[in-house]
Short mmCIF file of C-alpha atoms (C1' of nucleotides) in Angstrom, two decimals:
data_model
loop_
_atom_site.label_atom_id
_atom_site.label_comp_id
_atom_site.label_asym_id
_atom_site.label_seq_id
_atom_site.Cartn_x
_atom_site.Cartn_y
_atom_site.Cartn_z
CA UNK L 182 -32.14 -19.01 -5.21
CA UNK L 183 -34.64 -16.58 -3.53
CA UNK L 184 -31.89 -16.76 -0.31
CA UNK L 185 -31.01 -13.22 0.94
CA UNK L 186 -27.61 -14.00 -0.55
CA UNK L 187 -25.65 -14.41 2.44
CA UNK L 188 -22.66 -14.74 0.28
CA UNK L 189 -22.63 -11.46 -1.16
CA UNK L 190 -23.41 -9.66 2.34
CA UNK L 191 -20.04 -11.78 2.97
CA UNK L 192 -18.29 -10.36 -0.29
CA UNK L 193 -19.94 -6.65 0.38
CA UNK L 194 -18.40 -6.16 3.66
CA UNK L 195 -14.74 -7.65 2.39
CA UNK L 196 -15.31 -4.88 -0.77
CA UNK L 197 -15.58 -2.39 1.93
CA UNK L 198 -13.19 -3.10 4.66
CA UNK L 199 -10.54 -4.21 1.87
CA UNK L 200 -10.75 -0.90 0.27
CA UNK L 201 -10.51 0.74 3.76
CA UNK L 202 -7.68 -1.02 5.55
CA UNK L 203 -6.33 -3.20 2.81
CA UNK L 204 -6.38 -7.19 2.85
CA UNK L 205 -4.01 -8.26 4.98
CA UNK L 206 -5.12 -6.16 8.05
CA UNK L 207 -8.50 -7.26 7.60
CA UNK L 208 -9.45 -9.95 9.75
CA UNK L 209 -12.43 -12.87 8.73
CA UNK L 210 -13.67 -11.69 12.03
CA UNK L 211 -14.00 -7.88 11.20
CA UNK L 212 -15.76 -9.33 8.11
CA UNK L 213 -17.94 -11.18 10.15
CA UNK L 214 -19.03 -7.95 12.48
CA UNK L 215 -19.90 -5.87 9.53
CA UNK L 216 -21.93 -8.33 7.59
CA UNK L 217 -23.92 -9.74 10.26
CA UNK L 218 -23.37 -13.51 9.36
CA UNK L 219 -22.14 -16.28 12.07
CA UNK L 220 -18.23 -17.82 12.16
CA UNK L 221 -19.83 -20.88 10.27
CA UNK L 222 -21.46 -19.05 7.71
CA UNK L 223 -18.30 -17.73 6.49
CA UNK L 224 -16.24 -20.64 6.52
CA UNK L 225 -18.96 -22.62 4.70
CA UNK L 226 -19.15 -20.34 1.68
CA UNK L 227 -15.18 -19.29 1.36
CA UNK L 228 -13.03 -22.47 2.85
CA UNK L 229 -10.32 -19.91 3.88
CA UNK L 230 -9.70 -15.99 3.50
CA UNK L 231 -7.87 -16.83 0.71
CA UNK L 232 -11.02 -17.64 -1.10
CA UNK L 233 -12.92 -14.97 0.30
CA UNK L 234 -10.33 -12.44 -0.57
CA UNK L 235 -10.41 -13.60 -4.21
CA UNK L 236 -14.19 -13.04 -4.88
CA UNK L 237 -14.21 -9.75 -2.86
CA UNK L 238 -10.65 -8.45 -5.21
CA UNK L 239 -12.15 -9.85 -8.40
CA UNK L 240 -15.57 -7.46 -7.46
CA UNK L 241 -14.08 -4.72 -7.09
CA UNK L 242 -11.65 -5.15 -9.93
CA UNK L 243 -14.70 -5.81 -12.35
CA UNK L 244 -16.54 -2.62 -11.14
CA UNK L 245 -13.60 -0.61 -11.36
CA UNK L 246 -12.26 -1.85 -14.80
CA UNK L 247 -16.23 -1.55 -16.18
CA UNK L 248 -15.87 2.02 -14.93
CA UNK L 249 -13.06 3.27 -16.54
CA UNK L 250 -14.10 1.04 -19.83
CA UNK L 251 -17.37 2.92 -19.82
CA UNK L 252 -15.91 6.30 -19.96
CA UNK L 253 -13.12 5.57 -22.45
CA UNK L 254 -15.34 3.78 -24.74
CA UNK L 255 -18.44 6.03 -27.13
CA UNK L 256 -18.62 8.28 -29.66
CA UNK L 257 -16.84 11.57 -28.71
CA UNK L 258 -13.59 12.45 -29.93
CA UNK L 259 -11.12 10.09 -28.56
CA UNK L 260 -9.20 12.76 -27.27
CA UNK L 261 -11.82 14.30 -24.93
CA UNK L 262 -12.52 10.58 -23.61
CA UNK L 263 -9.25 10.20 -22.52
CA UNK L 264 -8.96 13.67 -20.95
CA UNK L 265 -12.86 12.53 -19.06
CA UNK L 266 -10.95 9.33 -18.06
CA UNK L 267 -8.09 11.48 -16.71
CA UNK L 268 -9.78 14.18 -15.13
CA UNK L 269 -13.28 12.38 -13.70
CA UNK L 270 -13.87 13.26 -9.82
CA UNK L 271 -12.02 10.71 -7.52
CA UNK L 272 -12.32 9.98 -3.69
CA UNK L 273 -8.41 10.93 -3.81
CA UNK L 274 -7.83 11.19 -0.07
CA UNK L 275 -9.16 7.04 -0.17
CA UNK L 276 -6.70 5.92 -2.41
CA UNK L 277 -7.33 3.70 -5.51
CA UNK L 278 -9.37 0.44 -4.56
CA UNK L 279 -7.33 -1.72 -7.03
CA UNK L 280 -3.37 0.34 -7.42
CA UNK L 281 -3.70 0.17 -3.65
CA UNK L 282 -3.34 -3.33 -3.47
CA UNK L 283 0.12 -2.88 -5.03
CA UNK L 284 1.46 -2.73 -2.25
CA UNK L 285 -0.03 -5.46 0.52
CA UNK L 286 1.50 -8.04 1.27
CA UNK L 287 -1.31 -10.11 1.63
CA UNK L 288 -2.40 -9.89 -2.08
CA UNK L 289 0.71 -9.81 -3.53
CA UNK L 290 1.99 -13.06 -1.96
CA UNK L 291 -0.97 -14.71 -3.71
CA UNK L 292 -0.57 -15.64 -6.86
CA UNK L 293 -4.65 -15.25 -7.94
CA UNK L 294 -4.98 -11.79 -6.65
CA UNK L 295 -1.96 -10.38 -8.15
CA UNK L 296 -3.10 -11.77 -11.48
CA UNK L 297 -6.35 -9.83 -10.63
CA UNK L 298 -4.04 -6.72 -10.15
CA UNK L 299 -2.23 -7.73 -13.27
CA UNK L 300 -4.77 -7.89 -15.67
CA UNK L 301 -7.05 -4.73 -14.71
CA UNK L 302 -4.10 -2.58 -15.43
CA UNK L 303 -2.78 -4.66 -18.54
CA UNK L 304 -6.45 -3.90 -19.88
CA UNK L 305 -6.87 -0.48 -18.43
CA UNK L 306 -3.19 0.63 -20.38
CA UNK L 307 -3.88 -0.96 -23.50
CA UNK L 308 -7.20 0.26 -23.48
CA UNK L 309 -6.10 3.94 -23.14
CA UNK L 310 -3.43 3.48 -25.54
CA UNK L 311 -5.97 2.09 -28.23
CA UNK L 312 -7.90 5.49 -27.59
CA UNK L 313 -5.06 7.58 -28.01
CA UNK L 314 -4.00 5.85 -31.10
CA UNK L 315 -7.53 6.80 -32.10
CA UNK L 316 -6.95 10.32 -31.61
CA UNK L 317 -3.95 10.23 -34.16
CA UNK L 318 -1.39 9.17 -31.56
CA UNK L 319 1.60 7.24 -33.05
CA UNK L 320 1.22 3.60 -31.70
CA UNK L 321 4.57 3.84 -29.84
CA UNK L 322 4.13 7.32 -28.10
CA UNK L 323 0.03 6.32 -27.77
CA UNK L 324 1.71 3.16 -25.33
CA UNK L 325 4.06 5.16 -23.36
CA UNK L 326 1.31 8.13 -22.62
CA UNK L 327 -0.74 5.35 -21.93
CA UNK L 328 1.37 4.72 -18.85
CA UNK L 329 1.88 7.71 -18.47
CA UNK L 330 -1.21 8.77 -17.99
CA UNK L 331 -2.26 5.88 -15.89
CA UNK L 332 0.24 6.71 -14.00
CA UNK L 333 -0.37 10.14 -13.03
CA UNK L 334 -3.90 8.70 -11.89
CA UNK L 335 -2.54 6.43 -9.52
CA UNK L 336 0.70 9.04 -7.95
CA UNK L 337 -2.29 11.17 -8.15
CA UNK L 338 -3.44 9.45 -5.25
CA UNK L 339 -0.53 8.39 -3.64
CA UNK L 340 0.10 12.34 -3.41
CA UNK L 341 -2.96 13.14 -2.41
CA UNK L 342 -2.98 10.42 0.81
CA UNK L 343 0.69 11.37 1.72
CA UNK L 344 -0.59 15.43 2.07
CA UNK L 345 -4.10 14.99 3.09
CA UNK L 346 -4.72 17.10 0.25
CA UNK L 347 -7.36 16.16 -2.99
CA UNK L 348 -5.77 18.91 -4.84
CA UNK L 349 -2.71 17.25 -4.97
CA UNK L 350 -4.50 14.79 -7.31
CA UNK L 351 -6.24 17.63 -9.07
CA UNK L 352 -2.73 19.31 -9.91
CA UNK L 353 -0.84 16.32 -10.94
CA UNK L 354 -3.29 15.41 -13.58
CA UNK L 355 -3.84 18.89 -15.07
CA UNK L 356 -0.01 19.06 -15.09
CA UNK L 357 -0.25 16.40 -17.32
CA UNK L 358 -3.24 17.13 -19.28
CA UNK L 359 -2.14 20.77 -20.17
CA UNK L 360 0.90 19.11 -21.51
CA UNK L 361 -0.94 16.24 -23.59
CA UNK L 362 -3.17 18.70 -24.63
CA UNK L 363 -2.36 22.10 -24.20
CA UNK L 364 -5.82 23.50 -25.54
CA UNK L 365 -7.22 22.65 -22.26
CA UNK L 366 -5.30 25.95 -20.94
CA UNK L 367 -7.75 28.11 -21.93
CA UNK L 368 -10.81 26.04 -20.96
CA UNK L 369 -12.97 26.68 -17.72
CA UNK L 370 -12.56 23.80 -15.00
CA UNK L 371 -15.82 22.28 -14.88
CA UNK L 372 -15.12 20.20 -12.03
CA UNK L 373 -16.20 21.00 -8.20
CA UNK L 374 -13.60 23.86 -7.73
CA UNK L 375 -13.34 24.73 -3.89
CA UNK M 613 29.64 5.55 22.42
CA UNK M 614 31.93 2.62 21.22
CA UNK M 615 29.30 0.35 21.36
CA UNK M 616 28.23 -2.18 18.70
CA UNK M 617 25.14 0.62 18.75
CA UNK M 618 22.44 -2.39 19.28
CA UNK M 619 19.83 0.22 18.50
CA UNK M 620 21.18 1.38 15.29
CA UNK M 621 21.13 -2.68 14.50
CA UNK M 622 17.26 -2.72 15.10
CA UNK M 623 16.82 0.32 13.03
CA UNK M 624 18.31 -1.13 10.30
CA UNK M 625 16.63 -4.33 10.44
CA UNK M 626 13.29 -2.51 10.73
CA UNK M 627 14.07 -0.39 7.57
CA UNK M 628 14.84 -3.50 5.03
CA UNK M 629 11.16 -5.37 6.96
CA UNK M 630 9.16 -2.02 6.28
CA UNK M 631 10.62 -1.82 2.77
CA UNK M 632 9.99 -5.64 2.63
CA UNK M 633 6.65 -5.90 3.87
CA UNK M 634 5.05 -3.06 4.89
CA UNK M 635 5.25 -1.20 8.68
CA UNK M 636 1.40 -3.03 9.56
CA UNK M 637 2.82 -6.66 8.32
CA UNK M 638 6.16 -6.81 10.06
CA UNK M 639 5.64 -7.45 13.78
CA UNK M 640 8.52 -6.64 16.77
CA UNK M 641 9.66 -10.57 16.70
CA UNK M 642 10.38 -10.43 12.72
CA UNK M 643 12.98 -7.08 14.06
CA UNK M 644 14.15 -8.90 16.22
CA UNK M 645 14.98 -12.16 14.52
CA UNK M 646 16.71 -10.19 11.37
CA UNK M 647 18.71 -8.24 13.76
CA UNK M 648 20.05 -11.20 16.28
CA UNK M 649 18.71 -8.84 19.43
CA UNK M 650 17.17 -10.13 21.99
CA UNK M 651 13.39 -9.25 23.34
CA UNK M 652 13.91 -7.05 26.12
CA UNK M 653 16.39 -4.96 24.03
CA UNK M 654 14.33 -3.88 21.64
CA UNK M 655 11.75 -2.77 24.18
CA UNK M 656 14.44 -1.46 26.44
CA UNK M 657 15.46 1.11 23.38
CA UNK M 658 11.63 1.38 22.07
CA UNK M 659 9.39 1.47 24.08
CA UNK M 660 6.34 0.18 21.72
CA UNK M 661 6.17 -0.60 17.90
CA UNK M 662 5.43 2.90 17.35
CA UNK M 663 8.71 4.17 18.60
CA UNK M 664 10.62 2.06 16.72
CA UNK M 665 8.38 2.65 13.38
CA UNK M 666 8.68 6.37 14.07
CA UNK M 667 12.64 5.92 13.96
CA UNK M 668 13.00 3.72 11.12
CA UNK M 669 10.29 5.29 8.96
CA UNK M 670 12.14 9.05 9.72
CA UNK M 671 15.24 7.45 8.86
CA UNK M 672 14.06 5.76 5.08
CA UNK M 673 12.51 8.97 4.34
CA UNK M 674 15.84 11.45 5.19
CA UNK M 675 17.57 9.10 3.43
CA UNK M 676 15.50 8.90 0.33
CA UNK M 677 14.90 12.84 0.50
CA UNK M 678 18.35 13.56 0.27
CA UNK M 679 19.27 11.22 -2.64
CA UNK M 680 16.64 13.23 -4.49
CA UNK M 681 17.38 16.17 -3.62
CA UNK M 682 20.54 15.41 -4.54
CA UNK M 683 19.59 14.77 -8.30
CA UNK M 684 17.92 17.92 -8.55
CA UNK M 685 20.69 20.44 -7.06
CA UNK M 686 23.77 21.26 -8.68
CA UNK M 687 25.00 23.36 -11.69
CA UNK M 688 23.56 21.85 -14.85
CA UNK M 689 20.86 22.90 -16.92
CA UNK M 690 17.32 22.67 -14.71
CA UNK M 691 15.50 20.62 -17.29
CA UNK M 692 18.14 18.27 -17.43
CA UNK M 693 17.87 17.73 -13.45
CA UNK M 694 14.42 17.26 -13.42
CA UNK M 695 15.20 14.97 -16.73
CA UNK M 696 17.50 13.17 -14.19
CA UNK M 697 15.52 12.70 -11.16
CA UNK M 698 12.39 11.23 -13.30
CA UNK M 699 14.80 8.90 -15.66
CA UNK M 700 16.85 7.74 -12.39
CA UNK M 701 16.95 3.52 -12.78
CA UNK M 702 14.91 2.42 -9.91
CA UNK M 703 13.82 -1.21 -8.38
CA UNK M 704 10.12 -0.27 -9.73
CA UNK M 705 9.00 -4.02 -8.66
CA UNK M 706 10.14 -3.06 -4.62
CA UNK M 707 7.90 -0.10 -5.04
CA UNK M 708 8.98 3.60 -3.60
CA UNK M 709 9.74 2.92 0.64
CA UNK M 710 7.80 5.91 0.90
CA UNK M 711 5.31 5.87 -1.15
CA UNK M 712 4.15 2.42 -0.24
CA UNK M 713 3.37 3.56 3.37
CA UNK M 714 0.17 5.63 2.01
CA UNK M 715 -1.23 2.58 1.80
CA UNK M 716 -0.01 1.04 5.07
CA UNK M 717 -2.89 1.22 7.66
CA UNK M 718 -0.34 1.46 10.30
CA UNK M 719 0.96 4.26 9.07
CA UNK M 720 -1.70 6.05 8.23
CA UNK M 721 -3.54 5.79 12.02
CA UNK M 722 0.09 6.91 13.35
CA UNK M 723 0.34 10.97 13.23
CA UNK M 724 3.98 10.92 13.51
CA UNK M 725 4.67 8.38 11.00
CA UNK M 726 1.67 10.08 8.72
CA UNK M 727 3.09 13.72 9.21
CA UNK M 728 6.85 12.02 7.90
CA UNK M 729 5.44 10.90 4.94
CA UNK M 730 3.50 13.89 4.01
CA UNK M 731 7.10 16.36 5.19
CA UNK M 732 8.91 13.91 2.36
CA UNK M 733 5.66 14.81 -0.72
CA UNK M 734 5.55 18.38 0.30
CA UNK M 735 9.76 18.68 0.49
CA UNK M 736 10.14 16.81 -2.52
CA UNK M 737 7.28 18.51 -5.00
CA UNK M 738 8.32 22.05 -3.87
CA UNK M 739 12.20 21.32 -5.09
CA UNK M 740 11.12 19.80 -8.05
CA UNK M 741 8.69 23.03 -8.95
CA UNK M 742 11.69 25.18 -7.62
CA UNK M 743 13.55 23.70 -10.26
CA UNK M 744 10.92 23.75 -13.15
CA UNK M 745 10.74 27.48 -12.70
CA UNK M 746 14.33 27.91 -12.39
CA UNK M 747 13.78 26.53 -16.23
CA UNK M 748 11.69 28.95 -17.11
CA UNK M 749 8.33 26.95 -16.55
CA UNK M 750 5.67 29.89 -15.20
CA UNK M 751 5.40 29.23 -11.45
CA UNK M 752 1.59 27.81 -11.62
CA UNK M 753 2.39 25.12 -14.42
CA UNK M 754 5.55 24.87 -12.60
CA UNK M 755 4.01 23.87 -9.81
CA UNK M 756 1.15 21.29 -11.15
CA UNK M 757 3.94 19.94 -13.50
CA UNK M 758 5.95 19.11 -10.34
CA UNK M 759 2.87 16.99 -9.16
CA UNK M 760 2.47 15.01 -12.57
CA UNK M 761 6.21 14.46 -12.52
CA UNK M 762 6.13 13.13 -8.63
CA UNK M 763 2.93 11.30 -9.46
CA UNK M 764 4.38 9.83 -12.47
CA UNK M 765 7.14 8.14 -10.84
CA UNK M 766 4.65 6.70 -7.39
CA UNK M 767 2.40 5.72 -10.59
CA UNK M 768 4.73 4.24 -12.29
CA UNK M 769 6.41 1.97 -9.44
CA UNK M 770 2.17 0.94 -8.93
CA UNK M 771 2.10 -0.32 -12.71
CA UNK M 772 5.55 -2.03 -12.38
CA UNK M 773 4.53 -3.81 -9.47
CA UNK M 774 1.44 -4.42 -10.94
CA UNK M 775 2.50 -5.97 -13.81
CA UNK M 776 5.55 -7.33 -12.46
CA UNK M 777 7.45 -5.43 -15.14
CA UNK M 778 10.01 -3.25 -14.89
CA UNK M 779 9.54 -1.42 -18.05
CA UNK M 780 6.13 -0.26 -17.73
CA UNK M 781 7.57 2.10 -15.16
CA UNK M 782 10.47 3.22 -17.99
CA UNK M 783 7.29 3.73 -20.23
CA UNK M 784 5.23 6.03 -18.11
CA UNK M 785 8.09 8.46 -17.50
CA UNK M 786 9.20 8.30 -21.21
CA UNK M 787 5.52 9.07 -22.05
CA UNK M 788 5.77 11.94 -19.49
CA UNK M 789 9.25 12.97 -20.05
CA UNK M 790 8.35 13.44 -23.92
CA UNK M 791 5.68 15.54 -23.55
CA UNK M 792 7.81 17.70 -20.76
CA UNK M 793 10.73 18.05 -22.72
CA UNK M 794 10.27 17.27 -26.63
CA UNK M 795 13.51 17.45 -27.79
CA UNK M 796 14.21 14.37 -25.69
CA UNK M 797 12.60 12.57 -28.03
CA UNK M 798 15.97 12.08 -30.33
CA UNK M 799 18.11 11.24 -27.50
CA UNK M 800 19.91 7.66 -27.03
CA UNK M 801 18.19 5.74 -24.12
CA UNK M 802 21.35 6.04 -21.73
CA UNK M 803 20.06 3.52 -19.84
CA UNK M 804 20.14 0.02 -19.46
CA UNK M 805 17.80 -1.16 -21.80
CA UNK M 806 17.12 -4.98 -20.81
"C1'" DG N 1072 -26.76 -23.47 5.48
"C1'" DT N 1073 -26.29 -21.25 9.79
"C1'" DC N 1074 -25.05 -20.99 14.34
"C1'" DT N 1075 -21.97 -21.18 19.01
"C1'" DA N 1076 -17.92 -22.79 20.94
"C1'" DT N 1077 -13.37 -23.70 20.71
"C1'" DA N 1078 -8.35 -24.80 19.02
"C1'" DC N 1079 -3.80 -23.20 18.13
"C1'" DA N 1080 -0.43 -19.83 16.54
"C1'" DA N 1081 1.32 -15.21 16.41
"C1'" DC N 1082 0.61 -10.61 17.91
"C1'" DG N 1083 2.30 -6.48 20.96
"C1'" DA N 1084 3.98 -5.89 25.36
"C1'" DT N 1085 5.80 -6.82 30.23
"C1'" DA N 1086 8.45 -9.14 34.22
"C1'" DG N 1087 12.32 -9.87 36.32
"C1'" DA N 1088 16.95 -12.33 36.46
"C1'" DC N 1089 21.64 -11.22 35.14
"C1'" DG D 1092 21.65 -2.83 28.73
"C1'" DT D 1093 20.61 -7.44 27.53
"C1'" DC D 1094 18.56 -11.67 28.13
"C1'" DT D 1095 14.56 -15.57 28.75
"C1'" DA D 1096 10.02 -16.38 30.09
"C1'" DT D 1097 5.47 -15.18 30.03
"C1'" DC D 1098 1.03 -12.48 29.81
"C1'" DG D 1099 -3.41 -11.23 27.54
"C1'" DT D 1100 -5.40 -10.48 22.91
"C1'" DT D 1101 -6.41 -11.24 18.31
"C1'" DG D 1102 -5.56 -13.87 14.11
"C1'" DT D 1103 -7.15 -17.93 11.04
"C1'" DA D 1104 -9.51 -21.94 11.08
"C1'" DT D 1105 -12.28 -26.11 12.78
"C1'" DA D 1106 -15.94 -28.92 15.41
"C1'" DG D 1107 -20.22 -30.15 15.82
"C1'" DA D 1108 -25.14 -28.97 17.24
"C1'" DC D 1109 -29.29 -27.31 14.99
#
DNA sequence: GTCTATACAACGATAGAC
DNA sequence: GTCTATCGTTGTATAGAC
């Protein structure tokens, strides 16, 4: 199909304006606007917004889960992977494209996309907590930091939105970190420092 | 004023939507329907939405402000307070009222409703590094540890809702509380456990 | 497959009687 | 101070020509 993929102009725009205002307060028309396409268009590739909302969350769910796989997975010592994971630059002040979705209505009054939600994290946890095990974690305490550290990620953000502040992500996680690994203490921050 | 305090009714009413359903997703009509007021009422006492959001949102967030504050004042040791504020049993599938609204468009755009939400973060991660240092945690860990152990528990209500279980929030502070406090580690679970 | 035009409900807000 | 009735706009979705 040589087409100039109308339907993923459609499912580019929902990524974007989903991730900005959410899914329930974005309208098929706003979609419309930013993609360029006609009323028809839309409603002849995704029936309803239900549909359209499903391949736009699934997108952006696959690209974020790929993401974080990507980082955790490799040949470094676990620990450092999980500490990359933890501590790898974020847009904090625009909130996590997926844990945001936690809490709209929209996509958690539909079945489909909340089993979208549900499985990124179920796979994102368990993936952590296989790399911790890895780095001589005991199974149970590897599960729990697991959370734990998934966790911090995504109050890291809700911190961070709530006091306009990216550092409020930054200091959450290296609360954490120096305390699941407290030879990071001594070690220079090589992130962007401002 | 011995009156049935109509106002105080809609307040109310708005509070359990928000909590419900967001600020953005509950509209004047859904207010007034919960609270058996009629149209002109509401507008009579708020002018616009934002009036009445600015109320009900100040209110949730005094109110949830001073139960935590609550927790981590008083005599005992200051570990053990912080101990008690993260292990407090929560509804993690109802998600934090005030955490949720960092995700709420409609709060966000509003720079009253914004500026509550960020008083309630800034109020409650100062006590809770007040309190770490009163431990004996050196003010600068103090301080990022306060952020982990905020972000833990607005992390941990996103994985619980997530899921859509309860216990992944129980294992992200356990993860975090064992880590902040080892000796816990021995301790009965003194909660209910399911 | 894409477009314009339109339908119908719910939105936030206002008018004006009582 | 409270009510019912209504306004204009935007929401989701459909109709039907091209």
């Amino acid at each position: 199909m040589p087409t100039p993929a109308t339907r993923d102009r459609l499912v580019a725009a929902a990524q974007e304006l989903f991730a900005a205002q959410g899914v329930g307060a974005t309208s098929p028309r706003q979609v419309l606007a930013a993609s360029g396409v006609g009323q028809g268009s839309l409603y002849h590739h995704f029936p309803a917004k239900h549909d359209l909302a499903v391949a736009a969350v699934s997108a952006t769910a696959d690209q974020a889960l790929a993401a974080a796989l990507q980082e955790l997975s490799g040949d470094s010592p676990a620990l450092g992977r999980v500490l990359a994971y933890l501590e790898r630059p974020r847009d904090a002040l625009a909130g996590c494209r997926v844990g945001r979705l936690t809490s709209d209505q929209a996509v958690m009054d539909d079945d489909d996309l909340r089993a979208t939600v549900r499985t990124f994290f179920d796979r994102l946890v368990a993936t952590v907590a296989e790399v911790l095990t890895e780095a001589g974690v005991p199974p149970d305490d590897a599960t729990d930091r697991a959370h734990a550290a998934v966790a911090v990620v995504q109050g890291g953000y809700v911190l961070a939105r709530a006091t306009g502040d990216p550092q409020a992500m930054r200091a959450a996680v290296r609360g954490f970190v120096t305390l699941l690994d407290p030879t990071t203490r001594d070690r220079p921050d090589d992130e962007e420092s401002l």
